[in-house]
Short mmCIF file of C-alpha atoms in Angstrom, two decimals:
data_model
loop_
_atom_site.label_atom_id
_atom_site.label_comp_id
_atom_site.label_asym_id
_atom_site.label_seq_id
_atom_site.Cartn_x
_atom_site.Cartn_y
_atom_site.Cartn_z
CA UNK A 512 19.63 22.15 -34.54
CA UNK A 513 20.32 18.58 -33.60
CA UNK A 514 24.04 19.33 -33.07
CA UNK A 515 22.99 22.28 -30.80
CA UNK A 516 21.05 19.71 -28.71
CA UNK A 517 23.92 17.24 -28.43
CA UNK A 518 24.82 18.21 -24.82
CA UNK A 519 21.25 18.09 -23.69
CA UNK A 520 20.66 14.68 -25.15
CA UNK A 521 23.93 13.36 -23.76
CA UNK A 522 23.29 14.62 -20.33
CA UNK A 523 19.76 13.63 -20.23
CA UNK A 524 20.23 10.11 -21.44
CA UNK A 525 23.13 9.54 -19.08
CA UNK A 526 21.30 10.96 -16.06
CA UNK A 527 18.19 8.83 -16.81
CA UNK A 528 20.22 5.54 -17.33
CA UNK A 529 22.38 5.96 -14.19
CA UNK A 530 19.41 7.29 -12.20
CA UNK A 531 17.16 4.28 -13.12
CA UNK A 532 19.97 1.84 -12.55
CA UNK A 533 20.81 3.13 -9.03
CA UNK A 534 17.00 3.33 -8.27
CA UNK A 535 16.81 -0.48 -9.17
CA UNK A 536 19.69 -1.17 -6.85
CA UNK A 537 18.17 0.85 -4.06
CA UNK A 538 14.85 -1.15 -4.65
CA UNK A 539 16.76 -4.26 -4.37
CA UNK A 540 18.24 -3.09 -1.10
CA UNK A 541 14.73 -2.74 0.31
CA UNK A 542 14.22 -6.51 -0.44
CA UNK A 543 17.41 -7.35 1.61
CA UNK A 544 20.22 -6.93 -0.89
CA UNK A 545 23.26 -5.19 0.56
CA UNK A 546 23.20 -1.48 0.01
CA UNK A 547 25.93 1.12 -0.35
CA UNK A 548 25.65 4.66 0.85
CA UNK A 549 27.44 5.83 -2.29
CA UNK A 550 24.31 4.88 -4.36
CA UNK A 551 22.57 7.96 -2.81
CA UNK A 552 25.58 10.18 -3.75
CA UNK A 553 25.28 8.72 -7.29
CA UNK A 554 21.51 9.35 -7.34
CA UNK A 555 22.09 12.95 -6.31
CA UNK A 556 24.64 13.15 -9.16
CA UNK A 557 22.11 11.89 -11.63
CA UNK A 558 19.66 14.60 -10.48
CA UNK A 559 22.42 17.24 -11.01
CA UNK A 560 23.06 15.84 -14.44
CA UNK A 561 19.42 16.19 -15.24
CA UNK A 562 19.57 19.75 -14.07
CA UNK A 563 22.75 20.17 -16.24
CA UNK A 564 20.76 18.93 -19.22
CA UNK A 565 18.21 21.60 -18.87
CA UNK A 566 20.81 24.31 -18.29
CA UNK A 567 22.67 23.31 -21.45
CA UNK A 568 19.62 24.59 -23.45
CA UNK A 569 20.48 28.22 -22.29
CA UNK A 570 24.19 28.07 -21.12
CA UNK A 571 26.17 25.23 -22.56
CA UNK A 572 29.39 26.07 -20.84
CA UNK A 573 27.97 26.57 -17.37
CA UNK A 574 26.09 23.33 -17.99
CA UNK A 575 29.38 21.51 -18.79
CA UNK A 576 30.81 22.48 -15.60
CA UNK A 577 27.75 21.37 -13.54
CA UNK A 578 27.66 18.18 -15.69
CA UNK A 579 31.26 17.42 -14.78
CA UNK A 580 30.65 17.84 -11.03
CA UNK A 581 27.59 15.61 -11.38
CA UNK A 582 29.55 13.00 -13.24
CA UNK A 583 32.23 12.88 -10.66
CA UNK A 584 29.42 12.41 -7.99
CA UNK A 585 28.06 9.53 -10.07
CA UNK A 586 31.60 8.07 -10.38
CA UNK A 587 31.79 7.89 -6.64
CA UNK A 588 29.63 4.79 -6.88
CA UNK A 589 30.37 3.57 -10.46
CA UNK A 590 34.22 3.81 -10.03
CA UNK A 591 34.40 1.36 -7.13
CA UNK A 592 31.73 -0.83 -8.72
CA UNK A 593 33.40 -1.00 -12.07
CA UNK A 594 36.86 -1.71 -10.52
CA UNK A 595 35.41 -4.54 -8.39
CA UNK A 596 33.65 -6.02 -11.41
CA UNK A 597 36.84 -5.93 -13.38
CA UNK A 598 38.79 -7.42 -10.58
CA UNK A 599 36.34 -10.21 -10.11
CA UNK A 600 36.24 -10.87 -13.92
CA UNK A 601 40.04 -11.27 -14.07
CA UNK A 602 40.07 -13.49 -10.99
CA UNK A 603 42.25 -11.18 -8.85
CA UNK A 604 39.99 -11.22 -5.80
CA UNK A 605 41.68 -10.80 -2.41
CA UNK A 606 40.39 -12.63 0.62
CA UNK A 607 41.23 -12.12 4.29
CA UNK A 608 40.98 -15.88 4.61
CA UNK A 609 43.57 -16.52 1.88
CA UNK A 610 45.79 -19.33 3.17
CA UNK A 611 43.82 -19.71 6.40
CA UNK A 612 40.72 -21.57 5.34
CA UNK A 613 41.22 -25.14 4.67
CA UNK A 614 38.55 -27.84 4.13
CA UNK A 615 40.08 -30.83 5.83
CA UNK A 616 37.10 -33.09 5.62
CA UNK A 617 36.19 -34.04 1.97
CA UNK A 618 32.64 -34.84 3.07
CA UNK A 619 31.89 -31.24 3.83
CA UNK A 620 33.35 -29.92 0.52
CA UNK A 621 30.12 -30.68 -1.32
CA UNK A 622 26.74 -32.31 -0.73
CA UNK A 623 24.01 -33.34 -3.21
CA UNK A 624 20.98 -31.10 -2.98
CA UNK A 625 17.75 -32.84 -2.12
CA UNK A 626 15.67 -30.39 -4.00
CA UNK A 627 16.52 -27.76 -6.75
CA UNK A 628 16.92 -24.24 -5.59
CA UNK A 629 14.41 -21.96 -7.00
CA UNK A 630 14.19 -18.26 -6.67
CA UNK A 631 10.58 -16.92 -7.13
CA UNK A 632 10.06 -13.48 -8.56
CA UNK A 633 7.66 -11.19 -6.75
CA UNK A 634 4.32 -10.69 -8.65
CA UNK B 1244 21.17 -7.18 -18.09
CA UNK B 1245 22.59 -4.43 -20.19
CA UNK B 1246 21.69 -1.43 -18.15
CA UNK B 1247 24.82 -1.31 -16.09
CA UNK B 1248 27.00 -1.49 -19.18
CA UNK B 1249 24.92 1.13 -21.03
CA UNK B 1250 24.91 3.46 -17.93
CA UNK B 1251 28.68 3.18 -17.61
CA UNK B 1252 29.34 3.89 -21.23
CA UNK B 1253 27.05 6.87 -21.23
CA UNK B 1254 28.58 8.14 -18.01
CA UNK B 1255 32.16 7.83 -19.58
CA UNK B 1256 30.94 9.82 -22.60
CA UNK B 1257 29.21 12.44 -20.44
CA UNK B 1258 32.31 12.84 -18.35
CA UNK B 1259 34.69 13.17 -21.19
CA UNK B 1260 32.44 15.60 -23.06
CA UNK B 1261 31.79 17.84 -20.13
CA UNK B 1262 35.57 17.71 -19.10
CA UNK B 1263 36.67 18.78 -22.64
CA UNK B 1264 34.03 21.60 -22.74
CA UNK B 1265 34.80 22.76 -19.31
CA UNK B 1266 38.63 22.92 -19.72
CA UNK B 1267 39.06 24.00 -23.35
CA UNK B 1268 39.16 27.61 -24.59
CA UNK B 1269 36.91 27.64 -27.59
CA UNK B 1270 36.85 30.72 -29.74
CA UNK B 1271 33.74 32.73 -28.95
CA UNK B 1272 31.00 32.64 -31.50
CA UNK B 1273 32.62 29.63 -33.22
CA UNK B 1274 30.20 26.78 -33.60
CA UNK B 1275 31.37 23.19 -33.79
CA UNK B 1276 29.75 19.87 -32.99
CA UNK B 1277 31.79 19.93 -29.83
CA UNK B 1278 31.06 23.49 -28.84
CA UNK B 1279 27.50 24.22 -29.90
CA UNK B 1280 25.77 27.44 -29.39
CA UNK B 1281 22.66 27.54 -27.27
CA UNK B 1282 19.59 26.28 -29.19
CA UNK B 1283 16.91 28.56 -30.57
CA UNK B 1284 14.17 29.76 -28.14
CA UNK B 1285 11.40 27.74 -29.75
CA UNK B 1286 13.48 24.53 -29.65
CA UNK B 1287 14.36 25.19 -25.97
CA UNK B 1288 10.66 25.59 -25.11
CA UNK B 1289 9.67 22.35 -26.98
CA UNK B 1290 12.54 20.34 -25.52
CA UNK B 1291 12.10 21.75 -22.06
CA UNK B 1292 8.43 21.04 -22.10
CA UNK B 1293 8.88 17.40 -23.36
CA UNK B 1294 11.55 16.72 -20.69
CA UNK B 1295 9.15 18.03 -17.96
CA UNK B 1296 6.48 15.77 -19.24
CA UNK B 1297 8.84 12.77 -19.47
CA UNK B 1298 10.30 13.31 -15.96
CA UNK B 1299 6.75 13.87 -14.49
CA UNK B 1300 5.49 10.66 -16.17
CA UNK B 1301 8.44 8.74 -14.91
CA UNK B 1302 7.89 10.04 -11.31
CA UNK B 1303 4.13 9.14 -11.57
CA UNK B 1304 4.96 5.70 -12.84
CA UNK B 1305 7.42 5.15 -9.91
CA UNK B 1306 4.82 6.25 -7.36
CA UNK B 1307 2.09 4.10 -8.84
CA UNK B 1308 4.31 1.04 -8.93
CA UNK B 1309 5.44 1.74 -5.34
CA UNK B 1310 1.84 1.88 -4.26
CA UNK B 1311 0.89 -1.40 -6.10
CA UNK B 1312 3.79 -3.22 -4.34
CA UNK B 1313 1.77 -3.50 -1.02
CA UNK B 1314 -0.20 -6.53 0.19
CA UNK B 1315 -2.67 -7.20 2.94
CA UNK B 1316 -0.98 -7.60 6.39
CA UNK B 1317 -0.85 -11.08 7.92
CA UNK B 1318 -1.66 -11.85 11.54
CA UNK B 1319 0.19 -14.83 12.81
CA UNK B 1320 -1.40 -16.58 15.76
CA UNK B 1321 1.14 -18.97 17.27
CA UNK B 1322 0.23 -21.43 20.06
CA UNK B 1323 1.16 -20.08 23.53
CA UNK B 1324 4.77 -21.16 24.55
CA UNK B 1325 5.67 -22.42 21.06
CA UNK B 1326 9.39 -22.20 20.28
CA UNK B 1327 10.90 -23.27 16.93
CA UNK B 1328 10.28 -23.12 13.25
CA UNK B 1329 6.90 -22.21 11.87
CA UNK B 1330 6.15 -23.25 8.28
CA UNK B 1331 3.19 -22.03 6.07
CA UNK B 1332 2.63 -23.91 2.83
CA UNK B 1333 0.57 -22.10 0.19
CA UNK B 1334 -1.71 -23.39 -2.66
CA UNK B 1335 -2.13 -26.80 -1.08
CA UNK B 1336 -5.06 -28.55 -2.61
CA UNK B 1337 -7.80 -29.57 -0.23
CA UNK B 1338 -6.49 -27.24 2.50
CA UNK B 1339 -8.68 -24.37 3.81
CA UNK B 1340 -8.27 -20.82 2.54
CA UNK B 1341 -6.94 -18.16 4.90
CA UNK B 1342 -9.69 -16.24 6.63
CA UNK B 1343 -9.51 -12.44 6.53
CA UNK B 1344 -10.43 -10.15 9.46
CA UNK B 1345 -10.26 -6.38 9.37
CA UNK B 1346 -8.31 -6.47 6.08
CA UNK B 1347 -5.72 -8.82 7.54
CA UNK B 1348 -5.06 -12.50 6.72
CA UNK B 1349 -5.33 -14.68 9.84
CA UNK B 1350 -2.70 -17.36 9.95
CA UNK B 1351 -3.63 -19.67 13.02
CA UNK B 1352 -0.58 -21.96 13.43
CA UNK B 1353 -1.44 -25.43 14.64
CA UNK B 1354 0.50 -26.80 17.68
CA UNK B 1355 2.98 -28.67 15.33
CA UNK B 1356 4.01 -25.35 13.70
CA UNK B 1357 2.92 -26.30 10.21
CA UNK B 1358 -0.03 -24.63 8.46
CA UNK B 1359 -1.34 -25.56 5.04
CA UNK B 1360 -3.65 -23.34 3.08
CA UNK B 1361 -5.09 -23.26 -0.37
CA UNK B 1362 -4.58 -19.45 -0.52
CA UNK B 1363 -1.86 -18.05 -2.61
CA UNK B 1364 1.20 -16.45 -1.21
CA UNK B 1365 1.07 -12.62 -1.13
CA UNK B 1366 3.99 -10.44 -2.09
CA UNK B 1367 4.75 -6.85 -1.35
CA UNK B 1368 5.09 -4.54 1.57
CA UNK B 1369 3.01 -4.79 4.75
CA UNK B 1370 3.56 -4.75 8.43
CA UNK B 1371 2.77 -8.24 9.79
CA UNK B 1372 1.61 -8.95 13.39
CA UNK B 1373 2.41 -11.89 15.62
CA UNK B 1374 0.53 -13.06 18.67
CA UNK B 1375 0.69 -15.94 21.05
CA UNK B 1376 -2.83 -17.48 21.51
CA UNK B 1377 -4.26 -19.61 24.33
CA UNK B 1378 -7.59 -20.28 25.83
CA UNK B 1379 -7.19 -17.06 27.89
CA UNK B 1380 -6.80 -14.97 24.68
CA UNK B 1381 -3.94 -13.51 22.64
CA UNK B 1382 -0.85 -11.52 23.63
CA UNK B 1383 1.53 -9.77 21.10
CA UNK B 1384 4.95 -11.06 20.20
CA UNK B 1385 7.68 -8.49 19.69
CA UNK B 1386 9.21 -8.87 16.21
CA UNK B 1387 11.95 -6.34 16.36
CA UNK B 1388 14.48 -5.02 18.80
CA UNK B 1389 16.63 -6.80 21.41
CA UNK B 1390 13.56 -8.73 22.88
CA UNK B 1391 12.35 -9.87 19.46
CA UNK B 1392 10.82 -13.36 19.39
CA UNK B 1393 10.44 -13.59 15.62
CA UNK B 1394 13.55 -14.36 13.52
CA UNK B 1395 14.72 -15.62 10.10
CA UNK B 1396 11.49 -15.01 8.21
CA UNK B 1397 11.91 -16.35 4.65
CA UNK B 1398 9.68 -17.28 1.72
CA UNK B 1399 10.50 -19.43 -1.29
CA UNK B 1400 9.42 -22.06 -3.69
CA UNK B 1401 10.69 -25.53 -3.74
CA UNK B 1402 10.14 -28.40 -6.18
CA UNK B 1403 9.86 -32.02 -5.08
CA UNK B 1404 8.11 -35.30 -5.99
CA UNK B 1405 4.76 -33.69 -4.95
CA UNK B 1406 5.33 -30.71 -7.36
CA UNK B 1407 6.04 -27.18 -6.56
CA UNK B 1408 5.57 -25.82 -3.02
CA UNK B 1409 5.40 -22.16 -2.08
CA UNK B 1410 6.18 -21.73 1.58
CA UNK B 1411 7.09 -19.22 4.28
CA UNK B 1412 9.05 -19.89 7.33
CA UNK B 1413 9.86 -18.01 10.44
CA UNK B 1414 11.50 -18.85 13.79
CA UNK B 1415 9.76 -18.19 17.04
CA UNK B 1416 12.11 -17.87 20.04
CA UNK B 1417 14.87 -15.76 21.45
CA UNK B 1418 17.98 -14.71 19.50
CA UNK B 1419 20.10 -17.28 21.28
CA UNK B 1420 17.63 -19.99 20.50
CA UNK B 1421 17.43 -18.98 16.83
CA UNK B 1422 21.30 -18.93 16.56
CA UNK B 1423 21.47 -22.53 17.99
CA UNK B 1424 18.64 -24.00 16.09
CA UNK B 1425 18.71 -26.30 13.03
CA UNK B 1426 16.60 -25.64 9.86
CA UNK B 1427 13.17 -27.14 9.79
CA UNK B 1428 12.71 -30.19 7.51
CA UNK B 1429 9.91 -29.80 5.10
#
């Protein structure tokens, strides 16, 4: 019975985790963080994956096709995000200012802070 | 935070699994762990009902937490003709608390632009209102659009010799004045 439920659990857990993650990112956008329209596409994909999870209880093969489409929609956001994270981690960032930005005065390269920077969490 | 990694890993698994099942030709009637048959009717009902309860509970939790993220609105009374940074310092011992009127906090800014209060800083969503005040009365200040006179509103917490200070700052003036100004010194 557990094996029969495998697609359901997989689609359900994947849809909930991706959905909650994107919801958190959208909530941060409401507080001023930069947002991405692809987040909404991803959220729609998570909803479709949730529907696919339910359909998998009746028609596993039809659910698989729906889940594949939903996953592709979610990848619209996760793909570029993962690629950017990997590029950043391995230090291959590109910059339009590369070779153009020069700090010529050493005194502007750093300055001692007069007070520590503190970010307060909303209650 | 593990959530992005867990979400990505599960997404990879779900994509691979759904792609394999979608594009493979499994023998009809043959059950494997990869190609399971539809569960029994009783199992469908139980799992379907539990899923519905879980999703409904999650949606309720989201709506309740969104409702709790509001705060009372603030009415900023700024001296007529004042231009520059306004700073409000919260939880200052010995300072008066913020009065409330019609469910809104009243922040009457002194002529020097610095207000100290013993009240705590409020967090959450609210539509604040801004007015110039004078002996003749008050007039509203636009805080959005091209004619906005309120800019750069921030709040934060700074630590110094006098301990921690919670504050809020905003700039009163035109967009050009805001772009040409220098930050206020605490």
